XYZ file of C-alpha atoms in Angstrom:
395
model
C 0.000 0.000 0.000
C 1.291 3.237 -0.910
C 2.145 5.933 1.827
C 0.149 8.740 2.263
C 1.334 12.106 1.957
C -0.477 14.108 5.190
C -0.416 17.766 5.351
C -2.472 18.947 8.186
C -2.596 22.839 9.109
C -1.333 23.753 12.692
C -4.245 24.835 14.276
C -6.593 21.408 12.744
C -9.458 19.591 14.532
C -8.861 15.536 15.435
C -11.908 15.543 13.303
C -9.515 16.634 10.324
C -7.176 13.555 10.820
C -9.209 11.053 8.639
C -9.118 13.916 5.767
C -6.128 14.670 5.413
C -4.897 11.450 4.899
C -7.610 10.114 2.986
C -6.072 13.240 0.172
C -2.781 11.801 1.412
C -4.127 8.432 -0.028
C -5.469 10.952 -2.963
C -2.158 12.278 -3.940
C -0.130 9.755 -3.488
C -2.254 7.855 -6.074
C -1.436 10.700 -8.719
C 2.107 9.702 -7.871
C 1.388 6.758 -9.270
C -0.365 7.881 -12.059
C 2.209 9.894 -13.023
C 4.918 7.054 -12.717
C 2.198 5.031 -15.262
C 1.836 7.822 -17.806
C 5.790 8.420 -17.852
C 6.202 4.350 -18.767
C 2.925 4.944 -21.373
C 5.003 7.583 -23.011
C 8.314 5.502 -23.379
C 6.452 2.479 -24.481
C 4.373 4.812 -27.284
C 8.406 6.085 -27.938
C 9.804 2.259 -28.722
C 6.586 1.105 -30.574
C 4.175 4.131 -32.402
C 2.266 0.976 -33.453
C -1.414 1.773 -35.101
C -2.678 -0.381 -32.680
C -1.008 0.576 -29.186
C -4.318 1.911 -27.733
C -5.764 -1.674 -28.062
C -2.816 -2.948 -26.248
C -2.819 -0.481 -23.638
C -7.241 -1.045 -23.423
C -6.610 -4.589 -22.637
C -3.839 -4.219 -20.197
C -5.622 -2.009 -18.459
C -9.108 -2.935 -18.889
C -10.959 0.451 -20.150
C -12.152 1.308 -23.421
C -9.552 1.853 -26.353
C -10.777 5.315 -26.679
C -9.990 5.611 -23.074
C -6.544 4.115 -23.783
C -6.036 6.290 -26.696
C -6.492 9.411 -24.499
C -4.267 8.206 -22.001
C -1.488 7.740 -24.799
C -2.107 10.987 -26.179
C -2.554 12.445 -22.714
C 0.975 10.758 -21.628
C 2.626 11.554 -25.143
C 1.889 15.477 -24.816
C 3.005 15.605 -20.820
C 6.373 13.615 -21.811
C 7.362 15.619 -24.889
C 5.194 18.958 -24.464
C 4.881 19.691 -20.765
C 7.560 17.979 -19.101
C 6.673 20.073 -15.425
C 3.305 19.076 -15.631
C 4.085 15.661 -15.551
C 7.125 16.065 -12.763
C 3.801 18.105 -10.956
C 2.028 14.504 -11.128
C 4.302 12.158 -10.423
C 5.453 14.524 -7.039
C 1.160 14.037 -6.126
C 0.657 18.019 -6.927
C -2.053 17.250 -9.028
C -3.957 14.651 -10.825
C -4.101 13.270 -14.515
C -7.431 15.012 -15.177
C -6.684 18.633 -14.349
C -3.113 17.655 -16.243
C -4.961 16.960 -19.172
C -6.709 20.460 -18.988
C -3.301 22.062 -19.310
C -2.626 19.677 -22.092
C -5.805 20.511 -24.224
C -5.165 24.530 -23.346
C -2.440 24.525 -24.536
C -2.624 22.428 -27.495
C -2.173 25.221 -30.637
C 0.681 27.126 -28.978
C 4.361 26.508 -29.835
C 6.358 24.466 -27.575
C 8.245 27.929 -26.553
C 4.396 29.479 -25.922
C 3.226 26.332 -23.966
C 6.713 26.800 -21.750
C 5.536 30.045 -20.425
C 1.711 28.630 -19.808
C 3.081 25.745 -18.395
C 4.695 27.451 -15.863
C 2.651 30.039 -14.929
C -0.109 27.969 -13.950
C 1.880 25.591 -11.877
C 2.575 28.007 -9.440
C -1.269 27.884 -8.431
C -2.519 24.442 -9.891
C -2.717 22.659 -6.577
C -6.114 24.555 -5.093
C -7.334 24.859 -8.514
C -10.888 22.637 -9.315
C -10.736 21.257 -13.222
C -13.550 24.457 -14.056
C -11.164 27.043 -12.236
C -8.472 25.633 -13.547
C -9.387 25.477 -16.959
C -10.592 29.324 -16.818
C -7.573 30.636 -15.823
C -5.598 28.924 -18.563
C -8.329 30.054 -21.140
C -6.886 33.378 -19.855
C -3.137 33.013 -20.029
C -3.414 31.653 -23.179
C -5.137 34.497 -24.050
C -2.168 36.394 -22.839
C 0.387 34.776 -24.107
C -1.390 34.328 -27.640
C -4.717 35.988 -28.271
C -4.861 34.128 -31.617
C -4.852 30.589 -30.231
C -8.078 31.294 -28.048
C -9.542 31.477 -31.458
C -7.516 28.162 -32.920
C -8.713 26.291 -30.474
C -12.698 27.318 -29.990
C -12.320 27.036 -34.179
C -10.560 23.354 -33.405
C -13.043 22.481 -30.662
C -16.211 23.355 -32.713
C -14.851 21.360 -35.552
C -15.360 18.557 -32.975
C -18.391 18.944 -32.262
C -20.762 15.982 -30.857
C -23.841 14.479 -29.610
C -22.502 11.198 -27.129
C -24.783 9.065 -25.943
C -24.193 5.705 -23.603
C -26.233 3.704 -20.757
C -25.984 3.435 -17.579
C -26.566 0.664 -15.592
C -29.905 1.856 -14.061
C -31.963 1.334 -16.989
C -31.208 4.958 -17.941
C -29.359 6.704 -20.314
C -27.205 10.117 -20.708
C -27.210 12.105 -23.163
C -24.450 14.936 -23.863
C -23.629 17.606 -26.528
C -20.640 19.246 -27.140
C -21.317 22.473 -29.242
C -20.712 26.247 -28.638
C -20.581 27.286 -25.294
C -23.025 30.219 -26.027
C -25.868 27.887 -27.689
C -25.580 25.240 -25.066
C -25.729 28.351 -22.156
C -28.872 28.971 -24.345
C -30.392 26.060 -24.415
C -29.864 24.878 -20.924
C -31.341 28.511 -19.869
C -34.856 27.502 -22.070
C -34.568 24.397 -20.160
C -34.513 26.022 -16.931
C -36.883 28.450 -17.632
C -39.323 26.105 -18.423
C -38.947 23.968 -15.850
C -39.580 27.010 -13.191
C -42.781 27.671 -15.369
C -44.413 23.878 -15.020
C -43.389 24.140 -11.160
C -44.837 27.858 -10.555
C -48.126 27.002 -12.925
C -48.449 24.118 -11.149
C -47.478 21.644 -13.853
C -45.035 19.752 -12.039
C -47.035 16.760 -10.284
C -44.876 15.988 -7.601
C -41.455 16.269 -9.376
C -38.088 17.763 -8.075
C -36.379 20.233 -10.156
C -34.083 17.980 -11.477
C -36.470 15.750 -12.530
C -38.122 18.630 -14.642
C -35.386 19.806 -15.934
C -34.756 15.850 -17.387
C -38.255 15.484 -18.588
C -38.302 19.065 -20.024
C -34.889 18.629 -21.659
C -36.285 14.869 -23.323
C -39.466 16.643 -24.358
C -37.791 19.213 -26.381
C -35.529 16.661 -28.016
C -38.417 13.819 -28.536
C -41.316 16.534 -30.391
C -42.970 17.666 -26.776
C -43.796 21.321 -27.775
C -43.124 24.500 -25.916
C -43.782 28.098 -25.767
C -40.665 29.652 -27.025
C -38.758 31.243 -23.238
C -36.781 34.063 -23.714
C -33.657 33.760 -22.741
C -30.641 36.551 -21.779
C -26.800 36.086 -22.138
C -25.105 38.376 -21.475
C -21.541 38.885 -22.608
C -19.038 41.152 -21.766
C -16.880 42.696 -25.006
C -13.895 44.955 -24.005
C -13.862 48.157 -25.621
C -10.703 47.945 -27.297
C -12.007 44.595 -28.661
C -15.020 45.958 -29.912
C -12.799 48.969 -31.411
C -10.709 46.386 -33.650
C -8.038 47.700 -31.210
C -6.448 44.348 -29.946
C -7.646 41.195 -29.417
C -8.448 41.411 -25.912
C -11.065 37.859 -25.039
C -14.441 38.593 -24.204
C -16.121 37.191 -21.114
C -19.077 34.485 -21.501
C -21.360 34.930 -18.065
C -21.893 30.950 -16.507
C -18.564 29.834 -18.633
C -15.368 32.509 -18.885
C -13.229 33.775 -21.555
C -14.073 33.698 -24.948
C -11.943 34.900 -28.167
C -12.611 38.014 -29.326
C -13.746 38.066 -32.578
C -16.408 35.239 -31.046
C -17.259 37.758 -28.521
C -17.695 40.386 -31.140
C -19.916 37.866 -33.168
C -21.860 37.218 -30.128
C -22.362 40.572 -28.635
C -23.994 42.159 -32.393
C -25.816 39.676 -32.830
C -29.676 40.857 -32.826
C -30.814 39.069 -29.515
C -27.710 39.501 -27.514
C -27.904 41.852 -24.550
C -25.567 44.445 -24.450
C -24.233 45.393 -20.474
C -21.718 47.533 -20.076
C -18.977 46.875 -16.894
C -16.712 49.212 -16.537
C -13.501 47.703 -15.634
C -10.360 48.928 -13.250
C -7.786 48.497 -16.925
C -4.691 48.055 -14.489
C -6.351 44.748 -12.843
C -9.864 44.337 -14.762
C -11.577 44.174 -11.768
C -15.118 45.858 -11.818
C -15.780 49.168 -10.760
C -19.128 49.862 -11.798
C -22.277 48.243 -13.415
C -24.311 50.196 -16.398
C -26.565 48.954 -19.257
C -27.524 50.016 -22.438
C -30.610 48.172 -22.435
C -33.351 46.251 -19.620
C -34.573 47.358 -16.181
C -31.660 46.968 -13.602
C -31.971 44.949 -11.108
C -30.950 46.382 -7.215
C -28.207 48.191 -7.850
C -25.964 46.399 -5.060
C -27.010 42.658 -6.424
C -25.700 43.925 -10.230
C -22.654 45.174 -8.709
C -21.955 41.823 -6.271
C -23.073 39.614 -9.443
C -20.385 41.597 -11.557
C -17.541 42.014 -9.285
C -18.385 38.292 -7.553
C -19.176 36.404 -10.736
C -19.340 33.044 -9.012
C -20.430 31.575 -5.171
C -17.748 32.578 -3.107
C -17.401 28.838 -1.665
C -14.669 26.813 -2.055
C -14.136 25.416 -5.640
C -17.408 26.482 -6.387
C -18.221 28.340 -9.810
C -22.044 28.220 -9.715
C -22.675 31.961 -11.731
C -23.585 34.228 -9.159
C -26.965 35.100 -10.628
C -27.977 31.671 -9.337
C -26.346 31.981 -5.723
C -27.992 33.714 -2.701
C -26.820 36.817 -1.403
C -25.629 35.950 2.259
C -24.728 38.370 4.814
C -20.822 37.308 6.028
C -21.943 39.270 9.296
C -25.855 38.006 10.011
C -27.986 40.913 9.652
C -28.933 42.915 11.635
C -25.425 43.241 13.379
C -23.710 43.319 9.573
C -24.502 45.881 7.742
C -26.351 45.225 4.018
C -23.387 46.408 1.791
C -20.966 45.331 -0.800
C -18.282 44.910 1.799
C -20.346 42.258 3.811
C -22.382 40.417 1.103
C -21.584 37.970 -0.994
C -22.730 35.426 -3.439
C -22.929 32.039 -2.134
C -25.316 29.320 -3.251
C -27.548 27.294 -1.702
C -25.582 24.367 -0.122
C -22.814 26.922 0.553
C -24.865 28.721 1.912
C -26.983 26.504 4.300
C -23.228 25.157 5.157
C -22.127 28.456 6.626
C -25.561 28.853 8.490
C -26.180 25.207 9.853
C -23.146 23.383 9.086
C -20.168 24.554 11.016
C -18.641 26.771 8.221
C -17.841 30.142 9.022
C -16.162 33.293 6.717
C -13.704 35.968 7.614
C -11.882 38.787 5.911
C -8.563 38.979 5.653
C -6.943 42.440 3.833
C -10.090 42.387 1.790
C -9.996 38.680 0.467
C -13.065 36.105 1.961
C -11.624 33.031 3.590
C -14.130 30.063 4.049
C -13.027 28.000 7.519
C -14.290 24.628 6.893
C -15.290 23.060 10.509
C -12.003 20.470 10.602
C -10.462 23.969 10.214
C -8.970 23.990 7.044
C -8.425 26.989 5.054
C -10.226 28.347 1.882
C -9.611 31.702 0.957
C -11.760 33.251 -2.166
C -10.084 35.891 -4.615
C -12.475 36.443 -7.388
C -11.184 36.359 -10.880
C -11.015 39.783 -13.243
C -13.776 39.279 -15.799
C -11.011 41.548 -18.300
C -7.681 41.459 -18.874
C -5.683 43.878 -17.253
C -4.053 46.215 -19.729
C -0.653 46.958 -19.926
C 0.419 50.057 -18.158
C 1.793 52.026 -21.954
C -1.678 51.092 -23.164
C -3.471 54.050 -24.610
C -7.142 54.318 -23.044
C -9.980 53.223 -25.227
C -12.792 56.014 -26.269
C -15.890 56.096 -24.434
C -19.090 54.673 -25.875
């Protein structure tokens, strides 16, 4: 049995024992992993036979497409991203968020990939595969604008409908397509589910449930009354200006490539909301709109300067979180320095389940009740421009 590698904080529960080595047990199985990906790679070296993901299926008993992505994945990390897989095989992080870094940073040259590479190593290890994968959309971005596009362009090329059974009887059904139609569609979805439960329609039936049935009606010729829908996306003025290349900002997914946000954002049904952004950080300052009734004024600015639940590894879109009081109202006061986003479960976990939140030098920090450590800094929803950057013109 492998060792586990235990790293307990100094002021942890006894409760927080079993944890911490139970992710001991966690990372020193990505040790492992890593180890088997390294030998993956030289055996793909010695043979590069057609057929090495059928070898590799068997071996291991999964599926040969499963086999083939572990090839590929092991491949890439030998010859590509060489710190990525050192990061495995010392238990920093596991083959799954390694194969984000892979796929980001798949059309950049092996110079480009260098500088993403190590970059987001220095922070991988509290990073959650979404997080994870948002923040590389934006170095990328950095590092080359133009691949952002490569890649959505690559991506879409691939797109899919997958379908497979479980062993329940049921079935699930996925599609990979733009992230702006499928934010879209799973919106109508939503919507109508909330109008079968508020009419009345829903005969006993969780959410969930009518979000399945609603989803399979749509799909299988159950009509509906067509629900509006908003998305809202944010387009940086010197992208919109042909200035630079700057990524837009998809609400409920992240950055997006410019020219898609352009494409998006003048289209005839897209909602146009201005955010003004801080351009040395691209943190929000303010909230405006060209278009739509506002909302309270302190929820649109929390929404836009919080864009996610403040919990830890959490990215459920604000917009869908409650507003919780870090200081229980009355005592805390009903402002943007004590309210935050959190959703439900978070939530109901700070008020009945031992969690509590402090504020360190501005930044949320979520105590779990073993005692461990989660502090929240929100993500800049723009890229910060460089200081020589001339300011864009005001719409």
């Amino acid at each position: 049995m492998c060792e586990p590698i235990v790293d307990l904080p100094e002021d942890a529960f006894p409760g927080a024992v079993p944890l911490a080595t139970a992710r001991g047990f966690a990372r020193a199985a990505w040790q492992n992993e890593g180890h088997s990906l390294e030998q993956l790679a030289v055996f793909a070296a010695a043979s590069g036979g057609e057929f090495d993901a059928l070898e590799v299926a068997a071996l291991l008993v999964i599926s040969p497409r499963a086999a083939q992505h572990r090839l590929d994945l092991a491949v890439t990390l030998a010859t590509r991203l060489p710190r990525t897989l050192a990061a495995v095989k010392a238990g920093r992080l596991d083959t799954y968020r390694a194969s984000k870094i892979a796929d980001a940073t798949l059309p950049l040259s092996l110079e480009a990939a260098a500088i993403v590479e190590e970059e987001i190593l220095d922070r991988v290890e509290d990073m959650p595969p979404v997080k994870l994968s948002r923040a590389l959309r934006r170095i990328v971005a950095r590092v080359n604008a133009d691949a952002l596009q490569a890649l959505h362009e690559q991506r879409m090329a691939q797109r899919r409908v997958d379908n497979y059974p479980t062993e329940d009887g049921c079935s699930v059904l996925t599609v990979h397509g733009s992230a702006a139609r499928v934010q879209v569609a799973a919106g109508r979805v939503d919507a109508i589910a909330h109008q079968l439960r508020d009419t009345g329609g829903a005969d006993g039936r969780t959410m969930d449930q009518l979000r399945s049935d609603v989803a399979l009606d749509l799909l299988a010729g159950k009509d509906f009354e067509h629900a509006k829908v908003i998305v809202q996306v944010t387009l940086p003025a010197r992208a919109a200006l042909g200035v630079d290349n700057t990524p837009g900002h998809l609400v409920g997914y992240g950055d997006i490539a410019a020219q898609h946000a352009v494409d998006l954002a003048y289209q005839t049904d897209a909602t146009w909301r201005r955010i003004l952004t801080e351009p040395a950080t691209g943190r929000v300052l303010d909230v405006g709109r060209r278009r739509y009734t506002p909302p309270a004024a302190l929820r649109d600015h929390i929404q836009a300067s919080m864009p996610t639940c403040t919990g830890p590894g959490c990215v459920r879109p604000a917009a869908h979180c409650d507003l919780d009081h870090r200081e229980p109202f009355p005592v805390g006061s009903t402002d943007e320095h004590n309210v935050h986003p959190a959703c439900r479960s978070h939530h109901r976990g700070k008020t009945f389940g031992g969690w509590k939140i402090i504020k360190r030098a501005g930044i949320l920090e979520w105590i779990s009740p073993c005692g461990f450590h989660y502090p929240h800094t929100p993500e800049p929803i723009t890229h910060p421009e460089p200081a020589d950057a001339e300011p864009a013109p005001p719409f």
